[in-house]
Amino acid sequence: MIKTIIVENAKSDAENLRNSSDSISDDELIQRTKGIMGDIEKYGDSAIMDYEEKFDGVRLNSLKVTDEEMREAYNKVTKKQIQSIKMIRNRLIKTEIALFKQLQKKISFSSNGVNIQRTIQPISSVGCYVPGGKARYPSTMVMCAVPAKVAGVNRIVAISPPLQDGTIDPLTLVSAEICGVNEFYKIGGAQGIAALTFGTQSINKVNKIVGPGGIFVSIAKALASTRVSIDMVAGPTELVVYADAKADARLIAMDMISQAEHSYDTFCGLVTTSKEVALQVNGEIQSILNNNSISRIDIVRKSLEENGFIAICENEYSAVEFINEVAPEHLEIMAKNARTISTKITSAGLILIGNFTPSSASDYCLGSNHVLPTSGFGKVRSSLSVLDFIKIVNKVEATRSGLKKVESKVREITLAEGLMNHYEAIKERIK
């Protein structure tokens, strides 16, 4: 059964819900991840191959995907699959270019003898993590590589867990080639994040790591953030559906199931003001699971039983407050006044409005990016985009008269802070 929550205090109830499903702070998992990353930093490729054999069941001869393997991948996919990947890529490109054009506007400001310019510059290298394990994610390859390419990143590296025959999912390789990835390595998990962070004998380290993953990848990225930039904590998958009394319970149930099939640790729930809808959705989910007619049913059942929830709120205000505290990765709003409600949401990775905008479609072909913040980080950021692959370069130039105009004020502040050598460096120039 999916647990039901009667929301009385939106903030504390949301916090309790988050804490009950949060594995990022699990001390044992953190220590295990630290151990793996420490081995990669110390021993490099040999440690990677040992861990790949341990976790993915394959002993690799080499880590890098060869040109021949990339060519062979095209023989293992269909024309329709390639067309679908290109459609996802092209729709995402349009979204990212529209944003990038706004960013390219040069900002220049001159006043009182000081000129300040702000321009954008791409990050020089990025590593894209593409999950494997229970499923294959060529679409994630597109989501990570396209905004990097639009931003002008010079070196785009991809890593993904190998299959048991030592290969990478062919459609993922084809997607990488289509999107302009420069290097692809057969490596997953915390060991993959460590390789991108520290570098090894065959893998040069990168400046930033992006992409979603399971719990070990998320912890590894958090640990790596002291040495290399990361995009966000992105995974496992989360979905919250807000529904009013008129919402279609069958659609809600199907959407929760669609996200729960990712892995055992997905976080899927319903928030509603209607007890009747809550009962209907619970009933629909149980009916679907009891029929044993869906794929990946064991994953779906365990995920919903362990991490699924239905939260019943007194009114719309309480529901919105609860959602903003949970800050889900995906938020679907299935209500008569969905657009109005969406304006009140301040904390969600992606807001999907209306009956015809399911999260499963946004995962692929709507033009939005499906690499999104989880674990409550929807409070401070949204999806992966070209913004993650650029930095702002600030240039400041002052004239002698401009420096002289600020001299007395700098003197006062440096005196107050006890850093008078700062002032002396200025005084020397204008005396």
PDB file of C-alpha atoms in Angstrom, residues 239-256 269-282 285 309-320 322-323 328 330-339 341-342 345 351-355:
ATOM      1  CA  LEU A 239       7.299  13.142  -9.452  1.00  0.00           C
ATOM      2  CA  VAL A 240       4.575  14.968  -7.554  1.00  0.00           C
ATOM      3  CA  VAL A 241       1.102  15.382  -9.054  1.00  0.00           C
ATOM      4  CA  TYR A 242      -1.204  18.098  -7.742  1.00  0.00           C
ATOM      5  CA  ALA A 243      -4.826  17.204  -8.487  1.00  0.00           C
ATOM      6  CA  ASP A 244      -8.178  18.778  -7.707  1.00  0.00           C
ATOM      7  CA  ALA A 245     -11.501  16.977  -7.184  1.00  0.00           C
ATOM      8  CA  LYS A 246     -12.174  16.758 -10.938  1.00  0.00           C
ATOM      9  CA  ALA A 247      -8.834  15.193 -11.925  1.00  0.00           C
ATOM     10  CA  ASP A 248      -8.662  11.885 -13.776  1.00  0.00           C
ATOM     11  CA  ALA A 249      -7.462   9.265 -11.256  1.00  0.00           C
ATOM     12  CA  ARG A 250      -6.429   6.842 -14.010  1.00  0.00           C
ATOM     13  CA  LEU A 251      -4.086   9.386 -15.616  1.00  0.00           C
ATOM     14  CA  ILE A 252      -2.521  10.227 -12.261  1.00  0.00           C
ATOM     15  CA  ALA A 253      -1.938   6.544 -11.499  1.00  0.00           C
ATOM     16  CA  MET A 254      -0.342   5.965 -14.893  1.00  0.00           C
ATOM     17  CA  ASP A 255       1.948   8.967 -14.479  1.00  0.00           C
ATOM     18  CA  MET A 256       3.130   7.819 -11.049  1.00  0.00           C
ATOM     19  CA  GLY A 269       3.372  11.067  -4.927  1.00  0.00           C
ATOM     20  CA  LEU A 270      -0.008  12.742  -5.198  1.00  0.00           C
ATOM     21  CA  VAL A 271      -0.982  15.973  -3.440  1.00  0.00           C
ATOM     22  CA  THR A 272      -4.707  16.713  -3.391  1.00  0.00           C
ATOM     23  CA  THR A 273      -7.448  18.443  -1.437  1.00  0.00           C
ATOM     24  CA  SER A 274      -9.920  15.684  -2.319  1.00  0.00           C
ATOM     25  CA  LYS A 275     -10.148  12.524  -0.201  1.00  0.00           C
ATOM     26  CA  GLU A 276     -12.208  10.953  -2.968  1.00  0.00           C
ATOM     27  CA  VAL A 277      -9.472  11.505  -5.564  1.00  0.00           C
ATOM     28  CA  ALA A 278      -6.905  10.147  -3.116  1.00  0.00           C
ATOM     29  CA  LEU A 279      -8.924   6.931  -2.738  1.00  0.00           C
ATOM     30  CA  GLN A 280      -9.514   6.677  -6.483  1.00  0.00           C
ATOM     31  CA  VAL A 281      -5.819   7.066  -7.347  1.00  0.00           C
ATOM     32  CA  ASN A 282      -4.789   4.534  -4.729  1.00  0.00           C
ATOM     33  CA  ILE A 285      -2.616   1.952  -8.765  1.00  0.00           C
ATOM     34  CA  PHE A 309       2.818   8.726  -1.028  1.00  0.00           C
ATOM     35  CA  ILE A 310      -0.576  10.423  -1.173  1.00  0.00           C
ATOM     36  CA  ALA A 311      -0.803  13.713   0.725  1.00  0.00           C
ATOM     37  CA  ILE A 312      -4.251  15.093   1.545  1.00  0.00           C
ATOM     38  CA  CYS A 313      -4.328  18.825   2.239  1.00  0.00           C
ATOM     39  CA  GLU A 314      -7.101  20.947   3.746  1.00  0.00           C
ATOM     40  CA  ASN A 315      -7.128  23.497   0.932  1.00  0.00           C
ATOM     41  CA  GLU A 316      -5.241  24.768  -2.099  1.00  0.00           C
ATOM     42  CA  TYR A 317      -3.090  27.135  -0.029  1.00  0.00           C
ATOM     43  CA  SER A 318      -1.875  24.266   2.157  1.00  0.00           C
ATOM     44  CA  ALA A 319      -1.236  22.094  -0.901  1.00  0.00           C
ATOM     45  CA  VAL A 320       0.867  24.762  -2.597  1.00  0.00           C
ATOM     46  CA  PHE A 322       3.448  21.632   0.973  1.00  0.00           C
ATOM     47  CA  ILE A 323       4.618  21.295  -2.648  1.00  0.00           C
ATOM     48  CA  PRO A 328       9.934  18.011  -6.392  1.00  0.00           C
ATOM     49  CA  HIS A 330       8.741  17.074 -11.686  1.00  0.00           C
ATOM     50  CA  LEU A 331       5.460  18.704 -10.694  1.00  0.00           C
ATOM     51  CA  GLU A 332       2.329  17.973 -12.705  1.00  0.00           C
ATOM     52  CA  ILE A 333      -0.676  20.194 -12.075  1.00  0.00           C
ATOM     53  CA  MET A 334      -3.933  18.520 -13.075  1.00  0.00           C
ATOM     54  CA  ALA A 335      -6.580  20.977 -11.973  1.00  0.00           C
ATOM     55  CA  LYS A 336      -9.166  23.315 -13.471  1.00  0.00           C
ATOM     56  CA  ASN A 337      -7.100  26.407 -12.614  1.00  0.00           C
ATOM     57  CA  ALA A 338      -3.719  24.794 -13.337  1.00  0.00           C
ATOM     58  CA  ARG A 339      -2.116  27.893 -14.848  1.00  0.00           C
ATOM     59  CA  ILE A 341      -1.739  27.470  -9.433  1.00  0.00           C
ATOM     60  CA  SER A 342       1.523  27.249 -11.395  1.00  0.00           C
ATOM     61  CA  ILE A 345       4.845  27.390  -7.260  1.00  0.00           C
ATOM     62  CA  ILE A 351       6.234  22.467 -13.781  1.00  0.00           C
ATOM     63  CA  LEU A 352       3.950  20.582 -16.185  1.00  0.00           C
ATOM     64  CA  ILE A 353       0.542  22.148 -16.697  1.00  0.00           C
ATOM     65  CA  GLY A 354      -2.671  20.347 -17.647  1.00  0.00           C
ATOM     66  CA  ASN A 355      -3.800  16.856 -18.609  1.00  0.00           C
TER      67      ASN A 355
END
